Structure formats: structure tokens, C-alpha cells
C-alpha positions as semicolon CSV with decimal commas, in nm:
position;residue;x (nm);y (nm);z (nm)
1;M;-0,009;-0,034;0,014
2;S;0,148;0,348;-0,102
3;S;0,175;0,601;0,175
4;A;-0,029;0,937;0,153
5;S;0,067;1,218;0,050
6;P;0,232;1,468;0,217
7;P;0,027;1,759;0,316
8;R;-0,004;2,074;0,019
9;A;0,099;2,246;0,373
10;S;0,445;2,108;0,391
11;S;0,505;2,060;0,049
12;T;0,444;2,455;0,002
13;L;0,722;2,488;0,299
14;R;0,971;2,269;0,168
15;S;0,940;2,482;-0,176
16;H;0,996;2,779;-0,006
17;L;1,264;2,683;0,212
18;A;1,430;2,528;-0,090
19;S;1,400;2,872;-0,240
20;L;1,623;3,059;0,045
21;R;1,965;2,968;-0,162
22;R;1,843;3,176;-0,416
23;L;1,881;3,484;-0,220
24;T;2,140;3,730;-0,248
25;L;2,331;3,938;0,028
26;R;2,150;4,255;-0,155
27;D;1,836;4,004;-0,152
28;R;1,823;3,991;0,210
29;Q;1,901;4,310;0,319
30;L;1,611;4,443;0,114
31;L;1,366;4,175;0,309
32;D;1,507;4,345;0,619
33;W;1,387;4,654;0,533
34;L;1,066;4,520;0,415
35;A;1,045;4,372;0,787
36;E;1,087;4,719;0,993
37;H;0,979;4,936;0,739
38;Y;0,678;4,743;0,581
39;L;0,701;4,898;0,218
40;L;0,910;5,008;-0,065
41;S;0,873;5,127;-0,416
42;T;1,041;4,984;-0,698
43;A;1,177;5,353;-0,737
44;Q;1,323;5,348;-0,361
45;I;1,433;5,012;-0,389
46;T;1,648;5,094;-0,730
47;Q;1,776;5,417;-0,571
48;A;1,906;5,256;-0,254
49;L;2,021;4,897;-0,375
50;F;2,065;4,859;-0,786
51;P;2,278;5,008;-1,033
52;S;1,987;5,080;-1,292
53;P;1,610;5,056;-1,320
54;R;1,670;4,779;-1,527
55;T;1,878;4,546;-1,290
56;A;1,643;4,626;-1,046
57;R;1,328;4,552;-1,246
58;L;1,408;4,213;-1,331
59;R;1,540;4,112;-0,966
60;L;1,228;4,220;-0,806
61;K;1,029;4,041;-1,032
62;T;1,235;3,704;-0,978
63;L;1,186;3,758;-0,630
64;H;0,836;3,796;-0,634
65;D;0,819;3,480;-0,905
66;F;0,983;3,264;-0,611
67;G;0,767;3,461;-0,331
68;A;1,020;3,644;-0,116
69;L;0,814;3,956;-0,204
70;E;0,456;4,037;-0,225
71;R;0,341;4,330;-0,459
72;F;0,043;4,587;-0,528
73;A;0,026;4,914;-0,730
74;D;0,084;5,219;-0,579
75;I;-0,235;5,417;-0,567
76;T;-0,110;5,704;-0,371
77;T;0,104;5,890;-0,654
78;G;-0,109;5,789;-0,978
79;T;0,227;5,660;-1,117
80;N;0,103;5,275;-1,085
81;Q;0,438;5,149;-1,016
82;H;0,492;4,848;-0,790
83;L;0,505;4,874;-0,354
84;Y;0,676;4,572;-0,240
85;A;0,620;4,395;0,092
86;L;0,739;4,043;0,230
87;G;0,647;3,757;0,095
88;P;0,564;3,446;0,221
89;V;0,940;3,298;0,198
90;G;1,069;3,697;0,294
91;L;0,877;3,664;0,642
92;L;1,103;3,276;0,701
93;V;1,402;3,498;0,621
94;A;1,305;3,814;0,805
95;P;1,038;3,749;1,060
96;T;0,864;4,053;1,193
97;Q;0,691;4,220;1,486
98;W;0,542;4,508;1,247
99;N;0,241;4,370;1,119
100;D;0,034;4,662;1,083
101;P;0,114;5,005;1,025
102;D;-0,184;5,124;1,176
103;R;-0,279;4,900;1,481
104;P;0,032;4,785;1,645
105;Q;-0,072;4,589;1,881
106;S;-0,326;4,376;1,622
107;R;-0,294;3,980;1,619
108;P;-0,047;3,778;1,485
109;L;-0,078;3,762;1,107
110;R;-0,210;3,411;0,946
111;S;0,074;3,498;0,601
112;S;0,183;3,718;0,390
113;A;-0,092;3,779;0,170
114;E;-0,269;3,907;0,505
115;R;0,051;4,154;0,585
116;T;0,035;4,294;0,288
117;A;-0,361;4,339;0,252
118;R;-0,316;4,603;0,570
119;I;-0,025;4,789;0,439
120;A;-0,184;4,836;0,135
121;A;-0,507;4,949;0,284
122;S;-0,336;5,135;0,585
123;R;-0,458;5,482;0,585
124;T;-0,118;5,592;0,636
125;L;0,021;5,491;0,327
126;R;0,113;5,780;0,154
127;H;0,279;5,892;0,474
128;L;0,496;5,582;0,471
129;L;0,630;5,647;0,184
130;G;0,743;6,012;0,230
131;T;0,919;5,888;0,538
132;N;1,091;5,603;0,376
133;Q;1,226;5,808;0,116
134;F;1,364;6,052;0,371
135;F;1,567;5,734;0,428
136;V;1,624;5,608;0,095
137;D;1,776;5,965;0,012
138;L;1,996;5,893;0,258
139;L;2,103;5,537;0,138
140;A;2,192;5,669;-0,193
141;H;2,344;5,934;-0,105
142;A;2,577;5,688;0,061
143;R;2,623;5,478;-0,207
144;A;2,811;5,745;-0,388
145;H;2,976;5,865;-0,072
146;P;3,251;5,688;0,064
147;D;3,261;5,878;0,425
148;A;2,890;5,838;0,483
149;H;2,691;5,590;0,636
150;L;2,325;5,511;0,741
151;Q;2,393;5,337;1,043
152;R;2,082;5,287;1,221
153;W;1,748;5,287;1,100
154;W;1,465;5,239;1,294
155;S;1,050;5,269;1,201
156;E;0,785;5,454;1,405
157;Q;0,716;5,113;1,601
158;H;1,054;5,071;1,664
159;A;1,181;5,384;1,797
160;T;0,825;5,383;2,017
161;A;0,895;5,097;2,171
162;S;1,258;5,140;2,273
163;W;1,177;5,493;2,434
164;T;0,800;5,416;2,573
165;L;0,844;5,585;2,882
166;A;0,950;5,922;2,745
167;G;0,621;5,869;2,508
168;I;0,785;5,980;2,194
169;R;0,644;5,869;1,904
170;P;0,891;5,972;1,562
171;D;0,805;5,875;1,222
172;G;1,135;5,726;1,173
173;H;1,491;5,760;1,394
174;G;1,852;5,738;1,240
175;V;2,204;5,746;1,286
176;W;2,420;5,957;1,038
177;T;2,757;5,988;0,966
178;A;2,951;6,231;0,746
179;Q;3,280;6,367;0,730
180;G;3,376;6,226;1,035
181;R;3,087;6,351;1,240
182;T;2,795;6,104;1,369
183;V;2,421;6,246;1,455
184;G;2,166;6,053;1,592
185;F;1,800;6,249;1,512
186;F;1,455;6,192;1,519
187;L;1,198;6,269;1,184
188;E;0,873;6,419;1,194
189;H;0,810;6,382;0,801
190;D;0,506;6,673;0,813
191;N;0,248;6,647;0,505
192;G;0,108;6,954;0,668
193;T;-0,240;6,760;0,725
194;E;-0,211;6,856;1,106
195;P;-0,203;7,201;1,289
196;L;0,103;7,337;1,425
197;G;0,004;7,297;1,741
198;T;-0,050;6,937;1,693
199;V;0,295;6,960;1,550
200;L;0,468;7,154;1,819
201;G;0,283;6,939;2,071
202;K;0,513;6,639;2,013
203;L;0,794;6,833;2,127
204;R;0,724;6,768;2,462
205;A;0,788;6,419;2,490
206;Y;1,105;6,447;2,309
207;S;1,213;6,722;2,632
208;R;1,113;6,449;2,845
209;L;1,350;6,208;2,649
210;A;1,651;6,474;2,625
211;A;1,656;6,494;3,021
212;V;1,776;6,162;3,084
213;G;1,854;6,014;2,728
214;P;1,990;6,097;2,418
215;R;1,974;6,463;2,285
216;Y;1,899;6,396;1,935
217;P;1,806;6,704;1,698
218;V;1,387;6,643;1,583
219;L;1,386;6,739;1,219
220;L;1,046;6,835;1,104
221;R;0,994;6,837;0,714
222;V;0,721;7,000;0,606
223;P;0,573;7,010;0,269
224;G;0,681;7,387;0,158
225;P;0,831;7,730;0,277
226;V;0,527;7,871;0,399
227;R;0,473;7,631;0,655
228;E;0,835;7,618;0,735
229;A;0,838;7,987;0,817
230;H;0,525;7,944;1,009
231;L;0,666;7,642;1,210
232;L;1,009;7,847;1,263
233;D;0,826;8,174;1,408
234;A;0,633;7,971;1,646
235;L;0,917;7,741;1,762
236;T;1,099;8,110;1,876
237;D;0,893;8,084;2,178
238;I;0,928;7,741;2,279
239;P;1,284;7,690;2,458
240;T;1,365;7,298;2,418
241;P;1,682;7,104;2,536
242;M;1,736;6,943;2,247
243;P;1,806;7,070;1,886
244;V;1,497;7,131;1,656
245;A;1,565;7,170;1,307
246;T;1,371;7,248;1,011
247;S;1,347;7,163;0,654
248;T;1,135;7,080;0,337
249;H;1,024;6,795;0,120
250;D;1,185;6,909;-0,184
251;R;1,551;6,985;-0,036
252;H;1,763;6,649;-0,025
253;P;1,828;6,547;0,328
254;A;2,190;6,508;0,357
255;V;2,311;6,850;0,266
256;A;2,246;7,236;0,331
257;A;1,858;7,165;0,390
258;W;1,823;7,236;0,791
259;L;1,739;7,545;0,962
260;L;1,800;7,529;1,347
261;A;1,534;7,672;1,532
262;A;1,780;7,824;1,805
263;D;1,997;7,999;1,505
264;P;1,832;8,000;1,167
265;S;2,061;8,190;1,017
266;R;2,190;7,957;0,781
267;R;2,092;7,571;0,618
268;R;2,318;7,269;0,771
269;A;2,413;6,962;0,641
270;L;2,259;6,651;0,864
271;H;2,601;6,579;1,018
272;E;2,674;6,949;1,122
273;L;2,361;6,928;1,364
274;P;2,444;6,962;1,699
275;S;2,372;6,597;1,828
276;D;2,448;6,412;2,155
277;H;2,398;6,019;2,222
278;G;2,352;6,069;2,602
279;P;2,486;5,941;2,921
280;D;2,676;5,615;2,908
281;D;2,457;5,402;3,156
282;P;2,237;5,109;3,036
283;P;1,990;5,172;3,305
284;I;1,921;5,515;3,191
285;N;1,993;5,496;2,823
286;P;1,940;5,128;2,721
287;H;1,957;5,262;2,375
288;R;2,216;5,474;2,337
289;Y;2,414;5,444;2,020
290;Q;2,732;5,250;1,965
291;P;2,960;5,239;1,699
292;T;3,046;4,879;1,551
293;D;3,426;4,963;1,545
294;G;3,420;4,988;1,890
295;R;3,549;5,395;1,901
296;P;3,416;5,584;2,166
297;T;3,059;5,818;2,085
298;A;3,047;6,186;2,204
């Protein structure tokens, strides 16, 4: 009597495991980003990782075909480019706790398709893409400048969980090195949909964090110069223990884009902003940045 055929789920798992050998180091970097940051567009992936759009499209199609990626059309810009998220093979390589951009405490996933559906239906889809574009611009700059590196790129949920006692909710957190200086920062990506009072109110939590932890600049990135000017006017009456800097969406974040609220006389590059990693005291400042080469941090 012949033995029963293996269940379909078991056969699918074996197929996915067999696909792992097809992944390159670049593929795995992309999957790690998608595990943390939900999605990236074709253009963003090309900018961050590939030498040309054609090379990117061919590789992304291959990754999609064997289940490393899920994809759907970008409905936020009208370009109809693909937006990519983790596929079933991707979830094996880069399992994630970030399953729903709108409901961080949502129930566990049943599949990568369910995770992708949650992302595609998110009310924050445009905001996610704008936030991720900021960091992609830094990654692309680092590819062209050997002295520059994005040392840390944390999502909103990662940063919020790490500094939960302070109550901060940045759209992203990063550590950037260029020209021998390393600067941590918190990003507030503003699409102009909130009153300025709401934006300014977020600074209270960062002030609480600066009292015991890192005193990183808070980057307020707004749609255009009029909103930036109004924001800077409002900031003149709000002293803060951490630096606050403003810029607009059309300015590249790595170069001279930032006006310090305390001294808006000239625009500064990101690596020129004042930054303090905070006390080297793990109980008080457990997420203090430590460079991988063992050098001390300021």
C-alpha cells in the first residue's frame, strides 16, 4: 500500500525553504528593510540598492515569482509603480513583529498576503512612503559618498517601543555619519495635514527624553517654505533641551537643508547638526548608539 501524499502545507514549506539558496546578500538586506518598514516602491529600491532601473525590475520580478516579495500597485501617486512587501519566503528570512502600520498591537498574522493587505489598506500609506523616502535618500547619498553611512534606521514602531517611557512617537529614527561626524536624529515627516499646534505639541515628549537619554535633533520636515516659516516663527517662543531643525520635502536631507530653530541664519547639512547620544549608562539610556568599530561616541 502506497504511503499518503504529504500535506500541501508541508510541500509549500519545503518549496519555500528550497528557495532560500537563491537569495543574495542584497536580497536579504531588502527583506530586512521590508520587515522593519513595511514597504518600499520600485523607485526607492532602485535608488537604495541597484545600479539601474532595468536591473532592479528584473531582480524584483524574480523575487516576486518565487515568493520572497508580495507587491501591489501604488495608488497614492498615480504612477502605477509597484510597492513591495514581504512575501512568504521573505517572512521566513526576516520574521517581523511589525504587522500592521495602523494597529501595532493587532493579532498575529496568518500569512504574508494578510500582512500585505493590511499595508495596502493603511490610511498612512502615503505617509509611510514619504518617511521611507527620506531614509532612501540618505542611503543613495551614502552609495555615492564613501565617508557617509546610515548607521541606524528604525521605524516609528521600533523607536516608539524603545523609548516608550518618554512617550515619543517619531516617524523614524536614524544615526547618520558623514565627514567624520555621527549625528542621531528623530524624524517628524509632516504632510501639512495637522495644525501647527499639534506638531509643536510633540516636542514635549522629546524634551522628557532629552532629560535622561539622547539629545538628538528633532527634524521637522514640512511640505513647503510657507509652512516652514510659520513653524520657525512658532518655535521662537518654545525653548527645548534638544535641537529642533526644519526643512522642506524638496531639499535633500544629507546636504545643507536644515534650519536650526535656535539659529536659523543658515542651512546646515545633517551631519552638521548638534547631537548628543546621552549618558553612557545602560539602565538610564539603554538604546545609546555604539559604533560597530568600537570607537567611543561623544
